Amino acid sequence: MVGVRELLAVGLGALLGVALLAKPRAMLLLSVFVGPTRRRRQGGEYGSDGDDPFGAWAPWFVRAAGLACLVVAGYIAYTELFAAAA
Amino acid sequence: MRHTGLKIRMAIVGTILFAFYSVAVAAAWFFFGQSQTILAIAIVGSVLLVGVQYKIGKWAALRSVGAEDMDEQRYSRIHQRVEALSRDMGIEKPTLKVARMGVPNAFAVGRKGNGTVVVSEELIQILDNQELDGVLAHELSHIANRDVVTMVIGQGIASVVGIVAQYIVLFTGDNDIADFFLAIVVGNLVQMFVMLFVLAISRYREYVADADAREAIGTGEPLARALEKISKGNERSQESRVDENVSALCIFGESTSLLSKLVSTHPPMEKRIQRLRS
């Protein structure tokens, strides 16, 4: 029988993966690693966060993390949910 | 009482943040042995995390922009104005530094009594004396209001709550791949959720610093003009970049949606200008 944790891992993992793929910049801005104090001085002009407080590579890094989330969620779905049911 | 509405909103969001932290510490205590040692580790660990983030943050901030001491002869007017404004605000004059950031910018780091204000050469070049006073007063307000420390504490709480959530999921499971993955996902989602509240506080504190700057120099007009000047320059540079890199923007561009507003450290420029002039 499929457990709640497996379902949560697939559901939340897919949710996070899609969010990282669809809105990489917003997800990056929500990370503690690029918190408000850092963003105030990096890239942004006075009074704003600027249009690109990170390097051009950063959104792609986030997208790659999103893709990895979807792959792992898919793998868990396949092994724990579908394979178990079969 | 000054900025009553803003203070009430900040108090509410601050209470929510503290509640998140309390729940995280209580959960750590409950799930990891219910002993005083766990409680002490959780609290001391949080304080250490915030302390280290503060120290490293200040050092990294100054280093990342290559900030250098502001020459007292060359920038004598700025030194005099900051001294006068600091006296009016009841704080010690912070260390002044100048940096070439490539954009007009200024920021404050450190705490009351040991603060540093960094101003970019580009900002000094484009603003007139009054506008620069407005910007300096705004940055001094951040130091007087302990905003840098507040934001570091907020980020620290987000980190602690995320870490605790991650470990609870990890240690209450079967240690299979699903549990390991779920722990990482939950830790990140929880941390991002708490950061929404931290960023809300960041935006409130900008309004408070604007209001304090207006009070310090007697009018909000110079700061409003400075913001307007910078934002118009920013719009122009964005337009030129659109012409040059349309395809790149199509890939990276994210609209000014509710999400963009929620993840912003600053309130919308128009609103700030409007409040400064009201």
CSV table of C-alpha atoms in Angstrom, one decimal, chain A residues 4-17 19-52 55-60 63 68-76 79-80, chain B residues 57 60-61 64-65 101 103-107 123 135 138-139 142 148 151-152 155 158-159 168-170 172-173 176-179 181-182 185-186 188-189 191-192 195-196 198-199 202 206 223 227 230 233-234 237-238 241 251-252 254-255 257 259 263-267 269 272:
chain,number,residue,atom,x,y,z
A,4,VAL,CA,1.2,9.3,2.7
A,5,ARG,CA,4.9,10.2,2.7
A,6,GLU,CA,5.4,8.8,-0.8
A,7,LEU,CA,2.3,10.7,-2.0
A,8,LEU,CA,3.6,13.9,-0.4
A,9,ALA,CA,7.1,13.4,-1.9
A,10,VAL,CA,5.6,13.1,-5.4
A,11,GLY,CA,3.0,15.9,-5.0
A,12,LEU,CA,5.2,18.5,-3.2
A,13,GLY,CA,8.3,17.6,-5.2
A,14,ALA,CA,6.4,18.1,-8.5
A,15,LEU,CA,4.9,21.3,-7.1
A,16,LEU,CA,8.4,22.7,-6.2
A,17,GLY,CA,9.8,21.5,-9.5
A,19,ALA,CA,7.5,26.4,-9.5
A,20,LEU,CA,11.3,26.4,-10.0
A,21,LEU,CA,10.9,25.8,-13.7
A,22,ALA,CA,8.2,28.4,-14.2
A,23,LYS,CA,9.3,31.2,-11.9
A,24,PRO,CA,13.1,30.7,-11.4
A,25,ARG,CA,13.8,34.4,-10.4
A,26,ALA,CA,11.0,34.6,-7.9
A,27,MET,CA,12.0,31.3,-6.3
A,28,LEU,CA,15.6,32.5,-6.1
A,29,LEU,CA,14.5,35.7,-4.4
A,30,LEU,CA,12.7,33.7,-1.8
A,31,SER,CA,15.8,31.8,-0.8
A,32,VAL,CA,17.6,32.8,2.4
A,33,PHE,CA,20.9,32.5,0.4
A,34,VAL,CA,20.0,35.7,-1.6
A,35,GLY,CA,18.1,37.4,1.2
A,36,PRO,CA,17.1,41.0,1.4
A,37,THR,CA,20.3,42.5,2.8
A,38,ARG,CA,22.3,41.0,-0.1
A,39,ARG,CA,19.8,42.0,-2.7
A,40,ARG,CA,19.9,45.6,-1.6
A,41,ARG,CA,23.4,46.1,-2.7
A,42,GLN,CA,23.8,43.6,-5.6
A,43,GLY,CA,22.8,44.6,-9.1
A,44,GLY,CA,19.9,46.8,-8.1
A,45,GLU,CA,19.8,50.5,-8.4
A,46,TYR,CA,19.0,52.6,-5.3
A,47,GLY,CA,15.5,51.9,-4.1
A,48,SER,CA,14.9,48.7,-6.0
A,49,ASP,CA,16.1,45.2,-6.3
A,50,GLY,CA,17.2,45.9,-9.9
A,51,ASP,CA,16.1,43.8,-12.8
A,52,ASP,CA,18.9,41.3,-12.4
A,55,GLY,CA,24.2,36.5,-12.8
A,56,ALA,CA,22.6,35.3,-16.0
A,57,TRP,CA,23.4,31.7,-15.1
A,58,ALA,CA,21.4,31.8,-11.9
A,59,PRO,CA,17.9,31.2,-13.4
A,60,TRP,CA,19.2,28.3,-15.4
A,63,ARG,CA,15.6,25.6,-13.6
A,68,ALA,CA,15.9,17.5,-11.0
A,69,CYS,CA,12.9,17.8,-8.6
A,70,LEU,CA,10.5,16.6,-11.4
A,71,VAL,CA,12.8,13.7,-12.3
A,72,VAL,CA,13.1,12.5,-8.7
A,73,ALA,CA,9.3,13.0,-8.1
A,74,GLY,CA,8.7,11.0,-11.3
A,75,TYR,CA,11.1,8.3,-10.2
A,76,ILE,CA,9.4,8.0,-6.8
A,79,THR,CA,8.8,3.0,-8.2
A,80,GLU,CA,6.5,3.6,-5.2
B,57,GLY,CA,27.0,39.5,5.9
B,60,ALA,CA,30.8,40.3,2.5
B,61,ALA,CA,28.7,43.3,1.7
B,64,SER,CA,31.6,42.5,-2.7
B,65,VAL,CA,31.4,46.1,-3.9
B,101,MET,CA,29.0,49.8,-8.3
B,103,VAL,CA,24.8,51.8,-10.9
B,104,PRO,CA,23.6,54.6,-8.6
B,105,ASN,CA,23.1,52.9,-5.3
B,106,ALA,CA,23.7,53.2,-1.5
B,107,PHE,CA,23.2,50.9,1.4
B,123,LEU,CA,24.9,58.1,-7.1
B,135,VAL,CA,19.3,59.3,0.4
B,138,HIS,CA,17.2,57.3,4.5
B,139,GLU,CA,20.3,55.1,5.0
B,142,HIS,CA,18.0,52.1,8.6
B,148,VAL,CA,20.0,45.4,9.1
B,151,MET,CA,16.5,41.5,8.5
B,152,VAL,CA,19.3,39.2,9.5
B,155,GLN,CA,16.5,35.4,7.5
B,158,ALA,CA,13.5,31.4,8.0
B,159,SER,CA,16.7,29.2,7.9
B,168,ILE,CA,11.8,16.4,11.4
B,169,VAL,CA,10.7,14.9,8.1
B,170,LEU,CA,14.0,13.1,7.7
B,172,THR,CA,10.6,10.5,11.5
B,173,GLY,CA,10.7,8.5,8.3
B,176,ASP,CA,14.3,5.7,2.0
B,177,ILE,CA,14.6,7.9,-1.1
B,178,ALA,CA,11.1,9.2,-0.8
B,179,ASP,CA,11.7,10.4,2.8
B,181,PHE,CA,13.5,13.8,-1.0
B,182,LEU,CA,10.4,14.9,1.0
B,185,VAL,CA,11.3,19.6,-0.5
B,186,VAL,CA,9.5,20.4,2.8
B,188,ASN,CA,12.8,24.5,1.0
B,189,LEU,CA,9.0,25.1,0.8
B,191,GLN,CA,11.8,28.3,4.3
B,192,MET,CA,10.4,30.1,1.2
B,195,MET,CA,10.7,34.4,3.7
B,196,LEU,CA,7.5,35.9,2.4
B,198,VAL,CA,10.5,38.5,6.2
B,199,LEU,CA,10.2,40.3,2.8
B,202,SER,CA,11.6,44.6,4.6
B,206,GLU,CA,11.6,51.0,3.7
B,223,LEU,CA,14.3,61.9,-1.6
B,227,LEU,CA,14.0,58.1,-6.4
B,230,ILE,CA,17.0,57.0,-10.5
B,233,GLY,CA,17.3,56.4,-15.5
B,234,ASN,CA,16.5,52.7,-14.8
B,237,SER,CA,18.4,51.7,-19.5
B,238,GLN,CA,15.8,48.9,-19.4
B,241,ARG,CA,18.3,46.6,-23.1
B,251,ILE,CA,13.2,33.8,-21.6
B,252,PHE,CA,14.0,35.5,-18.3
B,254,GLU,CA,8.8,37.8,-15.4
B,255,SER,CA,5.9,40.3,-15.2
B,257,SER,CA,2.7,40.4,-11.0
B,259,LEU,CA,4.3,37.3,-7.1
B,263,VAL,CA,9.3,38.7,-3.4
B,264,SER,CA,10.4,42.3,-3.6
B,265,THR,CA,12.6,43.9,-0.8
B,266,HIS,CA,11.3,47.4,-1.6
B,267,PRO,CA,7.8,48.8,-2.0
B,269,MET,CA,8.8,53.2,-6.3
B,272,ARG,CA,7.2,55.6,-2.0
